[in-house]
Coordinates of C-alpha atoms and ligand atoms in Angstrom, one line a residue:
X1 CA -1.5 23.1 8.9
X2 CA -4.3 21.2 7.3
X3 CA -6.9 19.1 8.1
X4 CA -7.2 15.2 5.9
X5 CA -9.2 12.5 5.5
X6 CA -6.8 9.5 5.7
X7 CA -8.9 6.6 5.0
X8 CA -7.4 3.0 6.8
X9 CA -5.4 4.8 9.8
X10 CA -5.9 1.2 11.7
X11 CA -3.8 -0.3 9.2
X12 CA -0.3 -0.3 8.4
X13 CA 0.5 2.1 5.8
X14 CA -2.2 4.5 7.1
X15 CA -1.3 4.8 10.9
X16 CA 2.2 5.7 9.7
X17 CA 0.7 8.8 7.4
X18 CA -1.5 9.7 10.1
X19 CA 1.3 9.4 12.6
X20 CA 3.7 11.9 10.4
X21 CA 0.6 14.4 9.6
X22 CA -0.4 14.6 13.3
X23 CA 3.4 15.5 14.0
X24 CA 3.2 18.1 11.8
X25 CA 0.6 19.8 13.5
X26 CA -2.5 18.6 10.3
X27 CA -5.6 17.0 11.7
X28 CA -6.8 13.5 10.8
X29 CA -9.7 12.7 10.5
X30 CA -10.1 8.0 9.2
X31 CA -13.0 5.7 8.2
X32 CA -11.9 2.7 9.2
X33 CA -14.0 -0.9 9.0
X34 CA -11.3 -2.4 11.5
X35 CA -10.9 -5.6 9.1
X36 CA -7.7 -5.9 8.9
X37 CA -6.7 -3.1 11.3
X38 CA -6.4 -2.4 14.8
X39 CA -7.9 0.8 16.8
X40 CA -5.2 0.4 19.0
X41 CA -2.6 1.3 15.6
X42 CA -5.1 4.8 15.5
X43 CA -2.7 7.8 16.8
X44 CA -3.6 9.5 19.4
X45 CA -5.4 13.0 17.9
X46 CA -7.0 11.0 14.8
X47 CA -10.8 11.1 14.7
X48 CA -11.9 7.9 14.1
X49 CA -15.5 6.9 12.1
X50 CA -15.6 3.2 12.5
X51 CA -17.4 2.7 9.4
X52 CA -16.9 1.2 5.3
X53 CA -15.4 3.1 3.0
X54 CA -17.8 1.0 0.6
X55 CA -21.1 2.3 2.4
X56 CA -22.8 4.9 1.2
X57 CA -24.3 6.3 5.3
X58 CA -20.8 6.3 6.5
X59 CA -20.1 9.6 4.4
X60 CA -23.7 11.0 6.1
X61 CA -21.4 11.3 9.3
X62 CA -18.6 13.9 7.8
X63 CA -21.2 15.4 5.6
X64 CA -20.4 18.9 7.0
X65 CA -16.8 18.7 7.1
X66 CA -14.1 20.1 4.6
X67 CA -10.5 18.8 3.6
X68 CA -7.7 20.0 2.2
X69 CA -7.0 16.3 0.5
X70 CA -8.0 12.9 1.4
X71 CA -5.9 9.6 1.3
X72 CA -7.2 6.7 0.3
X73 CA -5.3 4.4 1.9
X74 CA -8.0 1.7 3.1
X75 CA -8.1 -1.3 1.2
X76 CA -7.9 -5.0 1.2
X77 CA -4.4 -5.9 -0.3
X78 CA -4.2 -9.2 -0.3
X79 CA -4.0 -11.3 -4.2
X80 CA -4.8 -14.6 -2.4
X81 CA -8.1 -13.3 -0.7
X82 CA -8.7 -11.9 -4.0
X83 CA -9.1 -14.9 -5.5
X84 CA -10.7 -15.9 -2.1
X85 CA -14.1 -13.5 -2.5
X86 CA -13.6 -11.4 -6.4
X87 CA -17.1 -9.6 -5.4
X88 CA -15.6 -8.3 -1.6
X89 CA -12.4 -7.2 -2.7
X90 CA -13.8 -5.1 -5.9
X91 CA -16.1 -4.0 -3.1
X92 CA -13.3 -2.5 -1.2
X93 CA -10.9 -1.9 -3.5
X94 CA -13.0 -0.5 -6.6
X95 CA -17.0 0.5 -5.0
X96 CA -15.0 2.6 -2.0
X97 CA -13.2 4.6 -4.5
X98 CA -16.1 5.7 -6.8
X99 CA -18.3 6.4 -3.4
X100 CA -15.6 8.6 -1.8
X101 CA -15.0 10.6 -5.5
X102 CA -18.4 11.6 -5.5
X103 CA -18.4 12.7 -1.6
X104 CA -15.0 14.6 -2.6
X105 CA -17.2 16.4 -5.5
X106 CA -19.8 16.7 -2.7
X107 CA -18.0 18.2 -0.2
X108 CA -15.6 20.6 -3.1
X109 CA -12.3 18.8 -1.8
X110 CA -10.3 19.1 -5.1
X111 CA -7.5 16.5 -4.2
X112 CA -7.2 12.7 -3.8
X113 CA -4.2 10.5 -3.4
X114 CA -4.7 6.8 -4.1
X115 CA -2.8 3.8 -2.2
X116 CA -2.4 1.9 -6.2
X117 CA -0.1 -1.5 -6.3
X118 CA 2.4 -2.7 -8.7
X119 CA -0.3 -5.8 -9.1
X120 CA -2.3 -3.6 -11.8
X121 CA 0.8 -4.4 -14.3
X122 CA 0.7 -8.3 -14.0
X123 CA 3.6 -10.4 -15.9
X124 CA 6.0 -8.2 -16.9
X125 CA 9.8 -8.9 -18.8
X126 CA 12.8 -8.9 -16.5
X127 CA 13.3 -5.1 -16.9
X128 CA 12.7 -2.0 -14.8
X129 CA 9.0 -1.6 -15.7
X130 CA 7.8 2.3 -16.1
X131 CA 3.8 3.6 -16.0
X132 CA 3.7 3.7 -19.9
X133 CA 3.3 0.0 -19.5
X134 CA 0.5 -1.8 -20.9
X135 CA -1.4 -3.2 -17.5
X136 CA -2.7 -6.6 -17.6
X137 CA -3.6 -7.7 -13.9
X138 CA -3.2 -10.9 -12.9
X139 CA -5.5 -11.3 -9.5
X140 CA -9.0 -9.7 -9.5
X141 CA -7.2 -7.5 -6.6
X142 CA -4.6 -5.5 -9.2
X143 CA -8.1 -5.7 -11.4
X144 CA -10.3 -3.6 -8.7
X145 CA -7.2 -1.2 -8.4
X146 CA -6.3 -0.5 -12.0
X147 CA -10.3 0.2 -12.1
X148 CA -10.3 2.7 -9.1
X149 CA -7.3 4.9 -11.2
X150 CA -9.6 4.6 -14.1
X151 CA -12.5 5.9 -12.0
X152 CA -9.6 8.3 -10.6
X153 CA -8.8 9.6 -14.5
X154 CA -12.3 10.1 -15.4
X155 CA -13.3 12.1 -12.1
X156 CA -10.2 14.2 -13.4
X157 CA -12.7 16.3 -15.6
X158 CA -14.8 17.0 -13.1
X159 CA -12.4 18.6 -10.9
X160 CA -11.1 16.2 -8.7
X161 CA -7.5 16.1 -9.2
X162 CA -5.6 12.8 -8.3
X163 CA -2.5 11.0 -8.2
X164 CA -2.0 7.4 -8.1
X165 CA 0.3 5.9 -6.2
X166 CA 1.1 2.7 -7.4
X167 CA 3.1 1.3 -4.5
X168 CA 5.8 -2.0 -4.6
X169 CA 6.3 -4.2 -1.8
X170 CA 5.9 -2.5 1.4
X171 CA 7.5 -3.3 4.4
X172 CA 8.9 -2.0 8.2
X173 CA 7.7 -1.6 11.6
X174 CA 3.8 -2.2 12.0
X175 CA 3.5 -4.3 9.6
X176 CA 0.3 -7.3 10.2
X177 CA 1.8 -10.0 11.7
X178 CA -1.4 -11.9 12.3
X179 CA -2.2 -12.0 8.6
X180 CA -0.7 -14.3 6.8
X181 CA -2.4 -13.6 3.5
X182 CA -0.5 -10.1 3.5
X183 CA 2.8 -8.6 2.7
X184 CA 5.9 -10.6 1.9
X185 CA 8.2 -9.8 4.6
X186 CA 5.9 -9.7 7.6
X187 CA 4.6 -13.4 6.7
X188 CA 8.0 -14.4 6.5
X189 CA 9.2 -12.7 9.8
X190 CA 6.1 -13.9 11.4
X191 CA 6.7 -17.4 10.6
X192 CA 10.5 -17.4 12.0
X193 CA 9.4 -15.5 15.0
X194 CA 6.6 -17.7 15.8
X195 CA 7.9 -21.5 14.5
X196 CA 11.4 -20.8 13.8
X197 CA 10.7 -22.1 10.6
X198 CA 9.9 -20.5 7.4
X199 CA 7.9 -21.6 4.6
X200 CA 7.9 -19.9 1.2
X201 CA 4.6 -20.4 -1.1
X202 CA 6.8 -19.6 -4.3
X203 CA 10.5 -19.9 -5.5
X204 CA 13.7 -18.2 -3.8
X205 CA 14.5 -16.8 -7.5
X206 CA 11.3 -14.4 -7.6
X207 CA 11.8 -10.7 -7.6
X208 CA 10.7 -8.2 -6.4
X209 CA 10.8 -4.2 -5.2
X210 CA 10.9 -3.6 -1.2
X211 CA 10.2 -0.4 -0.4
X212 CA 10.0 0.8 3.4
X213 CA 6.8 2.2 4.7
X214 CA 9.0 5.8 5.8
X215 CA 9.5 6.6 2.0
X216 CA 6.2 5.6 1.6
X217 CA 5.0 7.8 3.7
X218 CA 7.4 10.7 2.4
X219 CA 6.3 9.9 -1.4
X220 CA 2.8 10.8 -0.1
X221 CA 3.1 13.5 1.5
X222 CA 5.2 15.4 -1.4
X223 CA 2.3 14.9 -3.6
X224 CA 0.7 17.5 -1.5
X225 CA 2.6 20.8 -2.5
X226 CA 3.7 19.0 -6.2
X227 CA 1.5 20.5 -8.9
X228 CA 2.9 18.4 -11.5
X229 CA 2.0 15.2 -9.6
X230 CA -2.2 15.8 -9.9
X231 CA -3.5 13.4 -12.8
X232 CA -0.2 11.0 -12.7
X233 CA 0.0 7.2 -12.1
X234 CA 3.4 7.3 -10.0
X235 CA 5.2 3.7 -9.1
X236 CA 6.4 3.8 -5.5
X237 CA 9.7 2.0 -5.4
X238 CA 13.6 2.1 -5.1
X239 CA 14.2 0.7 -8.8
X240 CA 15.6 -2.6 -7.2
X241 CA 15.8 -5.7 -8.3
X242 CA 15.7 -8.1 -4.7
X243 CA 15.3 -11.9 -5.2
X244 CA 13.1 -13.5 -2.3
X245 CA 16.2 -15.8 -1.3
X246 CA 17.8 -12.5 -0.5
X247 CA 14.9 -11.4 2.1
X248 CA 14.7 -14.4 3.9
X249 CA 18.4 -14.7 3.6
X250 CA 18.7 -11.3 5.4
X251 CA 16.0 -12.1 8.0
X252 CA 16.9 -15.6 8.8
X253 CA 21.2 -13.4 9.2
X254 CA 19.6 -11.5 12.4
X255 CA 18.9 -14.8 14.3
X256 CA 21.4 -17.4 16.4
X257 CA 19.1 -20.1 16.2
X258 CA 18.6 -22.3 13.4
X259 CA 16.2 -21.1 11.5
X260 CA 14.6 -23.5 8.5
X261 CA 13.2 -22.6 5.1
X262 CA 11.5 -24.4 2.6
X263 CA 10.0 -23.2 -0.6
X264 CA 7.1 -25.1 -1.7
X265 CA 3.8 -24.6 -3.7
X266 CA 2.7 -20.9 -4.9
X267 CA -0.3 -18.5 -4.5
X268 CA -2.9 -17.4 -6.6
X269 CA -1.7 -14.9 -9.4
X270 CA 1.4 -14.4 -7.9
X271 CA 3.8 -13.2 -10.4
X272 CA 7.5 -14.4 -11.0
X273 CA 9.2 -11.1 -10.7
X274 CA 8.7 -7.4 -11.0
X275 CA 10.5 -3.8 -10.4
X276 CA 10.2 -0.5 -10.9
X277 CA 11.6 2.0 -13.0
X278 CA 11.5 4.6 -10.8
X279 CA 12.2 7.9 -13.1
X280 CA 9.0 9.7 -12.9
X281 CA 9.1 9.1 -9.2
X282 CA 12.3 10.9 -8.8
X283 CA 11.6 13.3 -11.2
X284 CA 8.0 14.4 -10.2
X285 CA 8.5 14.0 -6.5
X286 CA 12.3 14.8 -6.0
X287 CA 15.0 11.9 -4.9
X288 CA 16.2 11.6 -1.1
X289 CA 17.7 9.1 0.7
X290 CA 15.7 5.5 0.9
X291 CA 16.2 3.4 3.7
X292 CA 18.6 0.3 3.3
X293 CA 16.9 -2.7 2.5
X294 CA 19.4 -4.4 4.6
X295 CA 19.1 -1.9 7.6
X296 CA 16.0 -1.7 7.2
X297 CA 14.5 -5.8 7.5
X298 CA 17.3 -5.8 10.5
X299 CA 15.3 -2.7 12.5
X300 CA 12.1 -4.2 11.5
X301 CA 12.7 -7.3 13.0
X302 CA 14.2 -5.9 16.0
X303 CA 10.9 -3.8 16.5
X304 CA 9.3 -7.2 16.9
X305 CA 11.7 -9.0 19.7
Ligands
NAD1 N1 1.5 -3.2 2.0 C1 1.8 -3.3 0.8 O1 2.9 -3.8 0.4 C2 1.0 -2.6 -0.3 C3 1.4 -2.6 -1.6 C4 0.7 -2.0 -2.6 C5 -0.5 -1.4 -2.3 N2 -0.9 -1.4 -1.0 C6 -2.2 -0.7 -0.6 O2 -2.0 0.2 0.4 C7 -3.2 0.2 1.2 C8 -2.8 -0.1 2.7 O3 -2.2 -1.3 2.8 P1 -1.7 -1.9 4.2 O4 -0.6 -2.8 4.0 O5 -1.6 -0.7 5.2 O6 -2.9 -2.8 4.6 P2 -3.6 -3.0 6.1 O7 -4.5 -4.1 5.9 O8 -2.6 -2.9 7.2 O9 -4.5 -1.6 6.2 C9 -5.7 -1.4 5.5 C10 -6.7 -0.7 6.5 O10 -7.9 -0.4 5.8 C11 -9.0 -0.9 6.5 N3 -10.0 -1.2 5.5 C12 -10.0 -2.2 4.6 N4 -11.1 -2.1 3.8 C13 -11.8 -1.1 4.3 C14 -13.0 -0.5 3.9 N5 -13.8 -1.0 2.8 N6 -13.5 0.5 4.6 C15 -12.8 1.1 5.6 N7 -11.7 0.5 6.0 C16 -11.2 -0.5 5.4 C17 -8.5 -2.0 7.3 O11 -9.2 -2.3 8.5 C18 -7.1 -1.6 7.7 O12 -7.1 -0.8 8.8 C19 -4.2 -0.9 0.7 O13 -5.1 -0.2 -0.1 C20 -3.3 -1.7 -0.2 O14 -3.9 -2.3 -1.3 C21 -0.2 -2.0 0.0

């Protein structure tokens, strides 16, 4: 049993870390600024600072408290609001990071896992693409990250040992469906849910790496007991190549009404395509079995009926 900061628990990826630490008997303690999160997604047993990650006073109110890691999950991960306000989202996706570094070297908490995206590596060829890659971000969000695992690397030396985790396309059950700036798959499903109608900002024939939140989840908690893991930048994937066509194809499959699709316009530094090469994920953290794309878009929707 241990006890963790989990920063973001209202959100998505968050509540489902905090819900598998709390089943394992590990106490939780969030800051959460509720921006794009919910108290209500908070599990029951989580102690909850409602507060900025970015604000210097919030860390005033866990002064006295120890961890065994913390999670920095809480973030803003949206390209397109990137673009929206550069200064907020290096606020909370860069500022946040260097403020909870120095309350880790405060408090003498020695570990740090980092919520990273695929976004710091910006166009990339049409190839599994591994961490030795050069990274050249094309949204000020993969910017702010990419900065926060730089701030990560150099806080290295003095003792704080991190691992960054640069995660694909995330998606399952808990997913926002209220913002559509945010994740692929739950705009889509909450556009055919809501106005049996989807509309694509892009092409069909983009690419990209879906990866379900429960392997998420798993990939961060291994990094807990995995020595080798501290000072790594790790992509977060299942080394598939999915075309966006394929997605909606599979979401629109799970319906007996007509559903409609059009693809039309784009987004802010959105790229064409991108996957992982997913070696030093299965060899640092060990392989097991990832949940079915397929299965799992089909129990994601049904979770929303
Ligand atoms: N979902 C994905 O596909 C994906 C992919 C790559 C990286 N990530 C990263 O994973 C993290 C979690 O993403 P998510 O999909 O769960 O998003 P989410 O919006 O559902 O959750 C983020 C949570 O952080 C909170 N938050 C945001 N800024 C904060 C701040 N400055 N201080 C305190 N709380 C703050 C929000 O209120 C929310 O509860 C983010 O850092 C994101 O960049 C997500």
């Amino acid at each position: 049993m241990g006890r963790y900061l989990v920063t973001g628990v209202a959100g998505f990826i968050g509540s489902a870390l905090a819900k598998r630490l709390i089943s394992n008997g590990d106490e939780v303690v969030t800051i959460d600024n509720l921006s794009t999160g919910y108290q209500s997604n908070i599990p029951d047993g989580v102690t909850f600072i409602n507060g900025d990650c970015g604000d210097l006073n919030v860390y005033d109110k866990i002064a006295n408290l120890s961890f065994d890691a913390i999670f920095h999950i809480a973030g803003q991960s949206s390209g397109e609001i990137s673009f929206d306000d550069p200064i907020y989202d290096i606020k909370t996706n860069a500022e946040s990071t260097l403020l909870l570094l120095k309350y880790s070297m405060k408090i003498g908490c020695k570990r740090l896992i980092f919520a990273s995206t695929m976004s710091v590596y910006g166009v990339k060829p049409d190839c599994p693409i591994n961490e030795d890659e050069n990274c050249k971000p094309e949204s000020f969000y993969g910017v702010a990250k990419l900065a926060s695992e730089n701030y990560l690397r150099i806080y290295q030396q003095y003792g704080v040992h991190s691992t960054s985790l640069r995660l694909f396309n995330v998606y399952g059950p808990g997913q926002n469906m209220k913002n559509l700036k945010q994740g692929m798959v739950s705009i889509f499903l909450a556009q055919m849910l809501k106005n049996k109608h989807i509309h694509v900002k892009g092409s069909p024939d983009r690419y990209r790496d879906f990866i379900h939140v429960d392997d998420v989840v798993e990939a961060f908690i291994r990094c807990l007991n995995i020595e080798k893991s501290k000072g790594l930048a790790i992509n977060i994937a299942t080394g598939k190549k999915t075309l966006v066509s394929e997605i909606v194809e599979t979401m629109v499959s799970t319906q007996k009404e007509n559903i409609t699709v059009n693809y039309e316009g784009g987004t802010p530094g959105d790229i064409h395509g991108i996957y992982a090469d997913i070696s030093l994920m299965n060899d640092v953290l060990g392989e097991w079995k990832k949940v079915d794309l397929h299965d799992g878009i089909k129990s994601m929707v049904n979770s929303y009926l």
